Amino acid sequence: RPEPAGPGKAAAPQPSPPAAPVVSTPLHVTVVLAADACTDRTVERARTAWAASGLAAEVARLEVVTGTWRSAGGARAAAASWALANSRPEWIASTDADTAVPAHWLTYQLGRAAHGVDAVLGTVEPDPAECPVAVYRLWQREHTLAEGHPHIHAASMGVRAACYERAGGFPPLECSEDEALAAALHRTGARIEATDRIRAITSARFEGRAELGFAHHLLGLAQLAGQPEKAPRPGPAQPPRPEPAGRPNGARFFAHRKNT
């Protein structure tokens, strides 16, 4: 991924390397794409990108579930339910279609799971290459990008499958389904770890389908900063980047490791 900071952009310090070793054994991963009331080419583009990735079927595969949940919680729950019903997952990891996670994102989570952690809460930041600097600075003031941070983002989190089921899974809420799941995990005694070592970069758009979602929050910051209420786009100095499949329609991705 290109260096996100550019002229007039502010960038948060990058997270430290993982403190614990990531798993090095071969993984058996299924990626479940939940396409929620999509009206674009989300599914087609996802399948094309997957085919071009060259990943061997015995190592990783893509599955797609479609529906009209029209809610982040409903889509995430459907993806997780498919995984639980059709595979034997040890771990379920959640992210979004407009989010880029680091290469060690899943292996780090599995490494922590091997040390007894039941859920990993990662950090997320708006893409500094897209986010107006005034908005990004306001965002920085209210977010802690450090170990033990207080934030909960379904765009970068993972949970042991057994603990996910015990907690009741993602509730079908339009937003804050991640906070509801984290609260349920706490109530059921899960060991939860918050880390900045798997920081994800997400779209800095101001328009989103969830009324109180991440885009809505950025829009509020833009209004405070006196910025135009339009989704920001990279300036001419930035190299062109393909639009992630499903960005307008809020597709959800899940990846999980199967027992061997």
Coordinates of C-alpha atoms in Angstrom, one line a residue:
R1 CA 0.0 0.0 0.0
P2 CA 1.4 3.5 -0.8
E3 CA 2.6 5.7 2.1
P4 CA -0.7 7.4 3.1
A5 CA 0.6 10.7 4.2
G6 CA 1.3 13.4 1.6
P7 CA 1.5 17.1 1.3
G8 CA -0.9 18.8 3.7
K9 CA -1.8 15.4 5.3
A10 CA -1.3 14.3 8.9
A11 CA -0.4 10.7 9.6
A12 CA -0.5 8.9 13.0
P13 CA 2.7 7.1 14.0
Q14 CA 2.6 3.5 12.7
P15 CA 2.0 0.7 15.2
S16 CA 5.0 -1.2 16.6
P17 CA 5.8 -4.6 15.3
P18 CA 3.8 -7.4 16.9
A19 CA 5.0 -8.1 20.5
A20 CA 4.0 -11.7 20.2
P21 CA 5.0 -14.0 17.4
V22 CA 2.4 -14.6 14.8
V23 CA 1.5 -18.1 13.8
S24 CA 3.7 -19.6 11.1
T25 CA 1.8 -22.8 10.4
P26 CA -0.3 -23.1 7.2
L27 CA -3.8 -21.7 7.6
H28 CA -7.0 -23.0 6.2
V29 CA -9.1 -19.9 5.7
T30 CA -12.5 -19.2 4.4
V31 CA -13.4 -15.6 3.5
V32 CA -17.2 -15.0 3.7
L33 CA -18.4 -11.9 1.8
A34 CA -21.8 -10.7 2.9
A35 CA -23.3 -8.5 0.2
D36 CA -26.1 -6.5 1.8
A37 CA -28.8 -5.3 -0.6
C38 CA -26.0 -4.5 -3.1
T39 CA -27.0 -2.8 -6.4
D40 CA -23.5 -2.6 -7.9
R41 CA -21.1 -5.3 -9.1
T42 CA -19.8 -6.2 -5.6
V43 CA -20.1 -9.9 -5.9
E44 CA -18.8 -10.1 -9.5
R45 CA -15.8 -7.9 -8.6
A46 CA -15.1 -9.9 -5.5
R47 CA -15.0 -13.1 -7.4
T48 CA -12.8 -11.6 -10.1
A49 CA -10.4 -10.3 -7.6
W50 CA -10.3 -13.6 -5.7
A51 CA -9.6 -15.5 -8.9
A52 CA -6.8 -13.2 -9.8
S53 CA -5.2 -13.6 -6.3
G54 CA -3.9 -17.1 -7.2
L55 CA -4.7 -18.5 -3.8
A56 CA -4.9 -22.3 -3.8
A57 CA -8.3 -23.7 -2.9
E58 CA -6.9 -26.0 -0.3
V59 CA -5.5 -23.0 1.6
A60 CA -8.2 -20.4 1.2
R61 CA -11.6 -20.0 -0.5
L62 CA -14.2 -17.3 -1.0
E63 CA -17.9 -17.8 -0.2
V64 CA -20.6 -15.2 -0.7
V65 CA -23.9 -14.7 1.1
T66 CA -26.4 -12.2 -0.2
G67 CA -29.4 -10.7 1.5
T68 CA -31.3 -7.6 2.3
W69 CA -30.5 -7.2 6.0
R70 CA -29.8 -3.5 5.4
S71 CA -27.8 -3.4 8.6
A72 CA -24.2 -3.9 9.6
G73 CA -25.2 -6.3 12.4
G74 CA -27.5 -8.4 10.2
A75 CA -24.8 -8.7 7.5
R76 CA -22.1 -9.6 9.9
A77 CA -24.3 -12.1 11.7
A78 CA -25.3 -13.8 8.4
A79 CA -21.6 -14.2 7.4
A80 CA -20.6 -15.6 10.7
S81 CA -23.7 -18.0 10.7
W82 CA -22.7 -19.3 7.3
A83 CA -19.1 -20.0 8.6
L84 CA -20.3 -21.7 11.7
A85 CA -22.8 -23.8 9.8
N86 CA -20.6 -24.8 6.9
S87 CA -17.1 -25.1 8.5
R88 CA -15.4 -25.8 11.7
P89 CA -13.9 -22.4 12.6
E90 CA -11.6 -21.8 15.5
W91 CA -11.6 -18.1 15.0
I92 CA -13.8 -15.5 13.3
A93 CA -12.3 -12.2 12.1
S94 CA -14.3 -9.3 10.9
T95 CA -13.5 -6.4 8.6
D96 CA -15.2 -4.2 5.9
A97 CA -15.0 -4.0 2.2
D98 CA -13.7 -0.4 2.3
T99 CA -11.0 -1.3 4.8
A100 CA -7.4 -2.5 4.2
V101 CA -5.8 -4.6 7.0
P102 CA -2.1 -5.3 7.4
A103 CA -0.6 -8.5 6.1
H104 CA -0.2 -10.0 9.6
W105 CA -3.8 -9.1 10.6
L106 CA -5.1 -12.6 10.9
T107 CA -2.0 -14.4 11.9
Y108 CA -1.4 -12.0 14.7
Q109 CA -4.9 -12.7 16.0
L110 CA -4.4 -16.4 15.9
G111 CA -1.1 -16.0 17.7
R112 CA -2.8 -14.2 20.5
A113 CA -5.5 -16.9 20.5
A114 CA -2.8 -19.5 21.1
H115 CA -1.8 -17.5 24.2
G116 CA -5.3 -17.7 25.6
V117 CA -6.9 -14.5 24.2
D118 CA -10.5 -15.0 23.3
A119 CA -11.1 -11.7 21.4
V120 CA -8.8 -9.1 19.7
L121 CA -10.0 -5.5 19.2
G122 CA -7.9 -3.7 16.7
T123 CA -7.6 0.0 15.9
V124 CA -9.0 1.7 12.7
E125 CA -8.1 5.0 11.3
P126 CA -9.5 7.0 8.3
D127 CA -7.2 6.9 5.3
P128 CA -4.9 9.9 5.6
A129 CA -4.6 10.1 1.8
E130 CA -8.3 10.8 1.6
C131 CA -9.2 12.5 4.8
P132 CA -8.9 16.3 4.9
V133 CA -6.1 17.3 7.4
A134 CA -8.5 19.3 9.6
V135 CA -10.9 16.4 9.9
Y136 CA -8.1 13.9 10.5
R137 CA -6.6 16.1 13.3
L138 CA -10.0 16.3 15.0
W139 CA -10.3 12.5 14.7
Q140 CA -6.8 12.1 16.2
R141 CA -7.8 14.1 19.3
E142 CA -10.5 11.7 20.3
H143 CA -8.9 8.4 19.4
T144 CA -6.1 6.5 21.2
L145 CA -3.9 4.5 18.9
A146 CA -2.1 2.4 21.5
E147 CA -2.1 -0.9 23.3
G148 CA -5.1 -1.2 25.6
H149 CA -7.1 1.4 23.6
P150 CA -10.8 1.9 24.5
H151 CA -12.2 1.6 20.9
I152 CA -14.3 -1.2 19.3
H153 CA -14.4 -1.5 15.6
A154 CA -16.0 -4.4 13.7
A155 CA -13.8 -3.4 10.8
S156 CA -10.8 -4.8 12.7
M157 CA -11.7 -7.4 15.4
G158 CA -11.6 -11.1 15.9
V159 CA -13.1 -13.6 18.3
R160 CA -12.8 -17.3 19.2
A161 CA -15.7 -19.0 17.5
A162 CA -16.8 -20.8 20.7
C163 CA -16.8 -17.5 22.6
Y164 CA -18.7 -15.8 19.7
E165 CA -21.5 -18.4 20.0
R166 CA -21.6 -18.2 23.8
A167 CA -22.0 -14.4 23.6
G168 CA -24.9 -14.7 21.1
G169 CA -23.0 -13.3 18.1
F170 CA -23.5 -10.0 16.3
P171 CA -27.0 -8.6 17.0
P172 CA -28.9 -7.5 13.9
L173 CA -28.4 -3.8 14.6
E174 CA -28.0 -1.0 12.0
C175 CA -24.8 0.1 13.9
S176 CA -23.0 -0.5 17.2
E177 CA -23.3 -4.2 16.7
D178 CA -19.6 -4.5 17.5
E179 CA -20.0 -2.7 20.8
A180 CA -22.9 -5.0 21.7
L181 CA -20.9 -8.1 20.9
A182 CA -17.9 -6.8 22.9
A183 CA -20.2 -6.2 25.9
A184 CA -21.7 -9.7 25.6
L185 CA -18.2 -11.1 25.5
H186 CA -17.3 -9.3 28.7
R187 CA -20.5 -10.6 30.4
T188 CA -19.6 -14.2 29.4
G189 CA -16.1 -13.9 30.8
A190 CA -14.1 -13.8 27.6
R191 CA -10.5 -12.6 27.7
I192 CA -10.4 -9.6 25.5
E193 CA -7.3 -7.8 24.3
A194 CA -7.2 -4.3 22.6
T195 CA -4.2 -3.7 20.4
D196 CA -2.8 -1.2 17.9
R197 CA -0.6 -3.8 16.3
I198 CA -3.1 -4.7 13.6
R199 CA -4.2 -1.2 12.8
A200 CA -6.5 -1.1 9.7
I201 CA -7.0 1.8 7.3
T202 CA -10.6 2.5 6.3
S203 CA -12.3 4.8 3.8
A204 CA -12.5 8.5 4.8
R205 CA -15.8 8.9 3.0
F206 CA -18.5 11.1 4.6
E207 CA -21.4 9.2 3.1
G208 CA -22.5 5.8 4.4
R209 CA -25.6 3.8 4.8
A210 CA -25.5 3.4 8.6
E211 CA -27.1 6.5 10.2
L212 CA -24.6 6.5 13.1
G213 CA -21.7 4.7 11.4
F214 CA -18.1 5.6 10.8
A215 CA -18.9 7.8 7.8
H216 CA -21.5 9.7 9.7
H217 CA -19.0 10.3 12.5
L218 CA -16.5 11.7 10.0
L219 CA -19.2 13.9 8.5
G220 CA -19.8 15.4 12.0
L221 CA -16.1 16.1 12.3
A222 CA -16.1 17.7 8.9
Q223 CA -18.9 20.0 9.9
L224 CA -16.9 21.0 13.0
A225 CA -13.9 21.7 10.8
G226 CA -15.9 23.6 8.3
Q227 CA -15.1 21.2 5.5
P228 CA -17.4 20.5 2.5
E229 CA -19.9 17.8 3.2
K230 CA -18.7 15.6 0.3
A231 CA -16.9 12.4 0.4
P232 CA -13.2 13.3 0.0
R233 CA -11.2 12.0 -2.9
P234 CA -7.4 11.7 -3.3
G235 CA -5.8 14.8 -4.8
P236 CA -4.1 14.8 -8.2
A237 CA -0.7 14.1 -6.5
Q238 CA -2.0 10.8 -5.2
P239 CA -1.6 7.7 -7.4
P240 CA -5.0 6.3 -8.5
R241 CA -6.3 3.4 -6.5
P242 CA -9.2 1.1 -7.5
E243 CA -12.4 1.5 -5.6
P244 CA -12.8 -1.5 -3.2
A245 CA -15.6 -3.9 -4.3
G246 CA -18.8 -3.1 -2.6
R247 CA -17.9 0.2 -1.0
P248 CA -21.2 1.9 -1.9
N249 CA -23.1 -1.1 -0.5
G250 CA -21.3 -1.9 2.7
A251 CA -20.3 -5.5 2.1
R252 CA -18.8 -7.3 5.1
F253 CA -15.9 -9.7 5.1
F254 CA -15.2 -12.5 7.5
A255 CA -12.2 -14.7 7.6
H256 CA -11.8 -17.7 9.9
R257 CA -9.4 -20.5 10.4
K258 CA -10.7 -24.1 10.3
N259 CA -9.7 -26.8 12.6
T260 CA -7.4 -29.4 11.1

